Amino acid sequence: MNRTVLIIGIVIVAAIVFGLFAGLGKDPQHIDSPLVGKPAPPFALKAVNTGETIDLESLRGKPVIVNFWATWCVPCYEEHPTLVANARQLPNVQFVGVVFNDTEDKINRFLAERGSAYPTLLDANGKTAIAYGVGGVPETYFINAAGTIVAKYEGPMNTEILQENLAKAMR
Amino acid sequence: MIATFFLLALLQIKVPDAAQFVGAPKGTPLSGPQLEQQTMVISHELRCPVCQGLAIGDSPSIMASNMKAQVRELLERGYTEEQILSYFEKSYGQFVLLKPKFQGVNALVWILPIAVLAIGFVLVVSKAKKLEVEPVHAAAEEEPADDPYLARVREMVEKP
Amino acid sequence: MTATFGRFLILASVLVSTTGAFIAYAAGAKRSPEGLRWSQRFAYAFAGLMVLATGVMEYALITHDFGVQYVAHVGSTQVPLWVTIVSLWSSLEGSILFWGFILGIYIAATTWVNRNEHQEYMPFAIGTWLSCGAFFSFLIAGPANPFLSVSPVPLDGPGPNPLLQNHLLMIIHPPMLYLGYVGMTIPFGFAAAALLRGRLGQSFLRPLRASLLLPWVFLTIAIMLGGWWAYEVLGWGGYWAWDPVENASLLPWLTATAALHSAIVMERRGVLKGWTVTLIQASFLLTILGTFMTRSGVFNSVHSFTQSSIGPTILVFLTAILLFSVILLALRIDSLEAEGRIESAVSREGMFLVNNLFFVVFTFTVLVGTVFPLVVEAIKGKQMSVGRPYFDAMVVPVGTALLFLLGVGPALPWGKTNRKEMLRALLPPLITGAIALIIGYAFGIRNAWTLVTLLFGGYAAHVTFAQMWLPLRQRLKKGDSFAPALIDAQLRRGRRRFGGYVVHAGAVIVFVAIAVSSTMRTQEEVTLARGQSTTFAGYAVTFMGTEERAEPHRQSTIARFNISKNGQPVTTMEPRMNQYAAMREPIGTPAVHSTIGRDYYLSIMNIQGDQVGLLIINMPMVGWIWGAVLLMGAGGLIALIPARRRTYVVVPESAPTIDDEAMA
């Protein structure tokens, strides 16, 4: 029995197998946000549907849900009704949609067809999305009354996930 | 172009800015070929978040071209490479850095291969020393054979 | 019906491979000739069942039998016949079946070739192969079963993944890769047999080496085809991104290459036996690791097309064979050790040791870089990335060192030499190196690494060429006439040697072409309106307009560009944007205009009305990479053709008669 071979072999095997087992079941596309627990990057953008200017800092005092999306994204179609319905039911929560790299008329057509219940802002060159660390659309950030990001969710939203994350923002 | 600027002015009253995250620019503003070159360099150190492991410099996606545009803009304003990387790191974490920092556990990814090279070098030298013997020229060039019988067969077969 | 028959065949192959493995191991332990014969029969039966099952699947695909789940999943009446045929490996279940098919053929062929030889080792080898066969049969029977029935039977299917349909390279790349990956099972079985026996005789080196060289050739070509595919399809103008799946294919190639080198020292000097066996084991283990990386969905990759639930199953298998190999090595490595000695560290054999060191460091670096983010996330819960800048920084020096050895190693004589002889061997190639350096400098190369690559490359080319023709020169000196001497010295007697140096020549070109194409590439992003032109790298590019083309599975926008040089039209290039029904973002297909010296590469970034955003890349020497890798493969094949039958001499233990064939 060659002890050296055994020990080196077992160490290498353990490291590889441990790493791979730990990786199982994880979504490699998922990006942890370092912004959770930090102040939300401020922005003030004009809403394409309502015409008003939304300044994030002026929304302090109530929870804000910022949803990044685009008209060319299929899961965004899926989640849209959920967001609209919840926005109508939760008057104390400010919903904000942010669309990057899209045209105003496409967005307005999308909203006209599928309903709109909250301001949708155009982030023309994606700067806001980058500052939030958006890694794909749709992606939703939950901000509490103090202006701190409390949660980030990747992928299409449903009511259950929305409630769960919103609870963190209400605390 | 003018129409685009007008539109931007109209819609974007305020967007998040690097100044809030990494302070004032610490370098000199770049322009011309130097700007293009440095944009390329930094674009290859940032991972495109919507792609599969590609750098933003290599990715054809919209998100990547947005990020590249931002890198160029920050360089124009005089931000240093370090500042720009740390700006993106603030939003995306170390995930976005394709070149891991020499810091904490992550330093191991740099140290381990070099350690293996060093240890391997010592092993090779000691192994070579151990195996080294005085030359025995006659035997060396002959192909070693398993058993004398096989050697005899070979000899017979090889004769023309 | 077809589905049921397919399931039956797979269940039979689970049974046959498991039973066969037990019989073979028992036969090995008891040294029973009867047992060996039975295990050979089981090996053939396993192959037969796999071939039959694959035939059934192809039949179902071609006849569009949508009652078979896999056909319903990837088949379509809308796609051309060739797409239907290659659909076998377009998705997970089919590709595992295809794996089993190739494994079956490899096992049967190797068993048959060695049916009367190496009786000492064969039972253990067959046992190990059939154990692997049992695992893959189990995978096909359970977690990745392509033969499940579908009811109600659909009228049509969606067709295979669109990305796989847009380039003909996709027909040959996967089979090549599988031939490389699966083929590593064979040397693994031989190595395991040597360890189980606790002996590695000189005569057993030939099958060991040959069985390693064949998949090495396939893997070499497959890696190149994968890079070529990325270059032709993905549109960023690169062929290698240090993506996990690319790394996965490179890892076993590196250890196999190291093993092929250490096997030469083992053959000449009788040393490094345990080490060579370890490298062979590692090559196989890394192919399974690579399969896991590609199939588990744990890694982010541009080459991963299927995410599936077989990850855990493969990982369990990987863990099992890792432990099997480590324990077996620890138990037996000492009994294989040195019968021989080397004479001097500064000799060719010494350089082989250094070569192996660098190959191992190379492998280790790529492995660490690929797996490290997973380990860190598991320990610290923090994400990180290891990407191209890391690999470039770490691997380029190692690669350069290997190129250096590629020149210096073969220049050094075997055994001990005096100083004068050594200088006479090492100095002359410097001239060629210097010439290459000067030519590169004259062509405007200023990157230090590229210049060093040219220096070492020129040096290595000189040495390789001199070594390649050494036997011929000796023949001519002896007074032989040219033609017979050429054939005899290079292609008959010295085939292995000659093939080896052909591989080296190819490798030198690959090194230089990679260095030049990656550091001398220039690119520009432009926006052109219809009719507008731009000049870049000597060509004028004029945007002629776009054309829409609707195909069943995609909608394409084709942009047409006229390319001219000094007012003379050169060619028309048509990069396109494809919008597939199943994908969110449009995917571009670049257009490449290749000439001997360089590639001119157009890739569309966006199309808005009459304007096109275009990426133009000028890449010198890229085409040389593909050609040189083919040369490496050809060299491997030359070395692989068995030497004259004399090495096939059968030596029965009791009756010392000489085969007629051997005498001929």
GROMACS .gro file of C-alpha atoms in nm, chain B residues 40 44-45 47 50-54 57-63 68 72 92-101 103-114 116-117 119-121 124 127-137 140-147 149-150 152-154 156-158, chain C residues 199 201-204 234-236 241 243 267-272 300-302 304 337-338 340-346 350 353-354 357-358 360-361 364-365 368-369 372 376 380 383-390 393-394 414 416 493 521 523 525 585 604-605 644 646-647 649-651 656-658 662-663:
model
  146
  211MET     CA    1  -1.117   4.632  -2.517
  215HIS     CA    2  -1.236   4.119  -2.163
  216GLU     CA    3  -1.211   4.120  -1.785
  218ARG     CA    4  -1.821   3.868  -1.745
  221VAL     CA    5  -2.673   3.724  -1.943
  222CYS     CA    6  -2.438   3.500  -2.137
  223GLN     CA    7  -2.271   3.170  -2.064
  224GLY     CA    8  -1.937   3.267  -1.927
  225LEU     CA    9  -1.833   3.496  -2.210
  228GLY     CA   10  -1.600   4.205  -2.502
  229ASP     CA   11  -1.687   3.879  -2.678
  230SER     CA   12  -2.060   3.870  -2.635
  231PRO     CA   13  -2.299   3.991  -2.903
  232SER     CA   14  -2.582   4.042  -2.650
  233ILE     CA   15  -2.752   4.373  -2.581
  234MET     CA   16  -2.661   4.369  -2.213
  239LYS     CA   17  -1.916   4.800  -2.295
  243ARG     CA   18  -1.602   5.340  -2.257
  263TYR     CA   19  -2.270   4.212  -0.960
  264GLY     CA   20  -2.025   4.086  -0.699
  265GLN     CA   21  -1.704   3.903  -0.780
  266PHE     CA   22  -1.910   3.700  -1.024
  267VAL     CA   23  -1.848   3.971  -1.283
  268LEU     CA   24  -1.468   3.956  -1.261
  269LEU     CA   25  -1.329   3.699  -1.503
  270LYS     CA   26  -0.987   3.743  -1.351
  271PRO     CA   27  -1.026   3.642  -0.986
  272LYS     CA   28  -0.882   3.876  -0.729
  274GLN     CA   29  -0.769   3.792  -0.212
  275GLY     CA   30  -0.884   3.552   0.061
  276VAL     CA   31  -0.977   3.202  -0.054
  277ASN     CA   32  -0.979   3.317  -0.416
  278ALA     CA   33  -0.603   3.365  -0.404
  279LEU     CA   34  -0.575   2.985  -0.393
  280VAL     CA   35  -0.678   2.961  -0.757
  281TRP     CA   36  -0.354   3.144  -0.839
  282ILE     CA   37  -0.137   2.980  -0.574
  283LEU     CA   38  -0.233   2.613  -0.623
  284PRO     CA   39  -0.103   2.566  -0.979
  285ILE     CA   40   0.222   2.742  -0.893
  287VAL     CA   41   0.199   2.213  -0.793
  288LEU     CA   42   0.465   2.332  -1.037
  290ILE     CA   43   0.640   2.058  -0.579
  291GLY     CA   44   0.640   1.877  -0.912
  292PHE     CA   45   0.976   2.028  -0.999
  295VAL     CA   46   1.103   1.539  -1.090
  298LYS     CA   47   1.307   1.115  -0.923
  299ALA     CA   48   1.564   1.180  -1.194
  300LYS     CA   49   1.845   1.163  -0.935
  301LYS     CA   50   1.707   0.836  -0.803
  302LEU     CA   51   1.679   0.684  -1.148
  303GLU     CA   52   2.013   0.811  -1.268
  304VAL     CA   53   2.285   0.549  -1.288
  305GLU     CA   54   2.614   0.512  -1.463
  306PRO     CA   55   2.574   0.449  -1.835
  307VAL     CA   56   2.565   0.091  -1.953
  308HIS     CA   57   2.581   0.162  -2.321
  311ALA     CA   58   2.064   0.072  -2.339
  312GLU     CA   59   1.999   0.078  -2.710
  313GLU     CA   60   1.855  -0.272  -2.721
  314GLU     CA   61   1.481  -0.290  -2.689
  315PRO     CA   62   1.417  -0.474  -2.368
  316ALA     CA   63   1.225  -0.793  -2.417
  317ASP     CA   64   0.991  -0.976  -2.192
  318ASP     CA   65   1.150  -1.313  -2.206
  320TYR     CA   66   1.210  -1.677  -2.603
  321LEU     CA   67   1.034  -1.377  -2.748
  323ARG     CA   68   1.478  -1.520  -3.006
  324VAL     CA   69   1.159  -1.516  -3.211
  325ARG     CA   70   1.213  -1.153  -3.292
  327MET     CA   71   1.445  -1.491  -3.637
  328VAL     CA   72   1.164  -1.283  -3.779
  329GLU     CA   73   1.373  -0.975  -3.831
  530ARG     CA   74   0.252  -0.645  -1.334
  532GLY     CA   75   0.510  -0.662  -1.897
  533GLN     CA   76   0.694  -0.519  -2.192
  534SER     CA   77   0.472  -0.697  -2.445
  535PHE     CA   78   0.160  -0.545  -2.293
  565LEU     CA   79  -2.111   3.188  -3.234
  566GLY     CA   80  -2.007   3.512  -3.399
  567TRP     CA   81  -1.753   3.661  -3.161
  572ALA     CA   82  -1.321   3.076  -2.464
  574ASP     CA   83  -1.556   2.757  -2.133
  598GLU     CA   84   0.920   0.132  -2.320
  599ARG     CA   85   1.283   0.237  -2.362
  600ARG     CA   86   1.395   0.238  -2.002
  601GLY     CA   87   1.142   0.033  -1.810
  602VAL     CA   88   1.075   0.320  -1.569
  603LEU     CA   89   0.767   0.538  -1.501
  631ASN     CA   90  -2.261   2.760  -1.768
  632SER     CA   91  -2.149   2.689  -2.118
  633VAL     CA   92  -2.208   2.790  -2.476
  635SER     CA   93  -2.426   2.276  -2.329
  668GLU     CA   94   0.786   0.008  -1.028
  669ALA     CA   95   1.116   0.046  -1.185
  671GLY     CA   96   1.509   0.001  -1.531
  672ARG     CA   97   1.718   0.309  -1.484
  673ILE     CA   98   1.790   0.625  -1.673
  674GLU     CA   99   2.143   0.744  -1.726
  675SER     CA  100   2.130   1.117  -1.714
  676ALA     CA  101   1.874   1.378  -1.621
  677VAL     CA  102   1.992   1.610  -1.897
  681GLY     CA  103   1.504   1.363  -1.858
  684LEU     CA  104   1.003   1.392  -1.718
  685VAL     CA  105   0.992   1.771  -1.749
  688LEU     CA  106   0.553   1.788  -1.526
  689PHE     CA  107   0.431   2.069  -1.750
  691VAL     CA  108   0.034   1.784  -1.535
  692VAL     CA  109   0.060   2.149  -1.427
  695PHE     CA  110  -0.417   2.090  -1.291
  696THR     CA  111  -0.449   2.460  -1.375
  699VAL     CA  112  -0.865   2.411  -1.073
  700GLY     CA  113  -0.984   2.704  -1.283
  703PHE     CA  114  -1.273   2.626  -0.817
  707VAL     CA  115  -1.571   2.840  -0.327
  711LYS     CA  116  -1.812   3.049   0.138
  714GLN     CA  117  -1.996   3.353  -0.624
  715MET     CA  118  -1.687   3.410  -0.828
  716SER     CA  119  -1.574   3.357  -1.183
  717VAL     CA  120  -1.260   3.221  -1.338
  718GLY     CA  121  -1.241   3.314  -1.701
  719ARG     CA  122  -1.021   3.377  -1.996
  720PRO     CA  123  -0.789   3.639  -1.842
  721TYR     CA  124  -0.697   3.385  -1.571
  724ALA     CA  125  -0.221   3.439  -1.773
  725MET     CA  126  -0.159   3.093  -1.625
  745TRP     CA  127   1.914   0.943  -2.526
  747LYS     CA  128   2.447   1.033  -2.122
  824ARG     CA  129   1.011   0.051  -4.004
  852ARG     CA  130  -0.614   4.013  -3.472
  854GLN     CA  131  -1.134   4.438  -3.526
  856GLU     CA  132  -1.736   4.787  -3.509
  916GLU     CA  133  -3.267   3.653  -2.850
  935ILE     CA  134  -2.388   4.127  -3.751
  936MET     CA  135  -2.448   4.293  -3.416
  975ARG     CA  136   0.507  -0.552  -3.911
  977ARG     CA  137   0.637  -0.954  -3.578
  978THR     CA  138   0.496  -0.781  -3.275
  980VAL     CA  139   0.382  -1.312  -3.245
  981VAL     CA  140   0.178  -1.547  -3.037
  982VAL     CA  141   0.367  -1.718  -2.764
  987PRO     CA  142   0.686  -2.302  -2.852
  988THR     CA  143   0.586  -2.302  -3.218
  989ILE     CA  144   0.616  -2.000  -3.437
  993ALA     CA  145   0.484  -1.420  -3.806
  994MET     CA  146   0.734  -1.586  -4.031
   0.00000   0.00000   0.00000
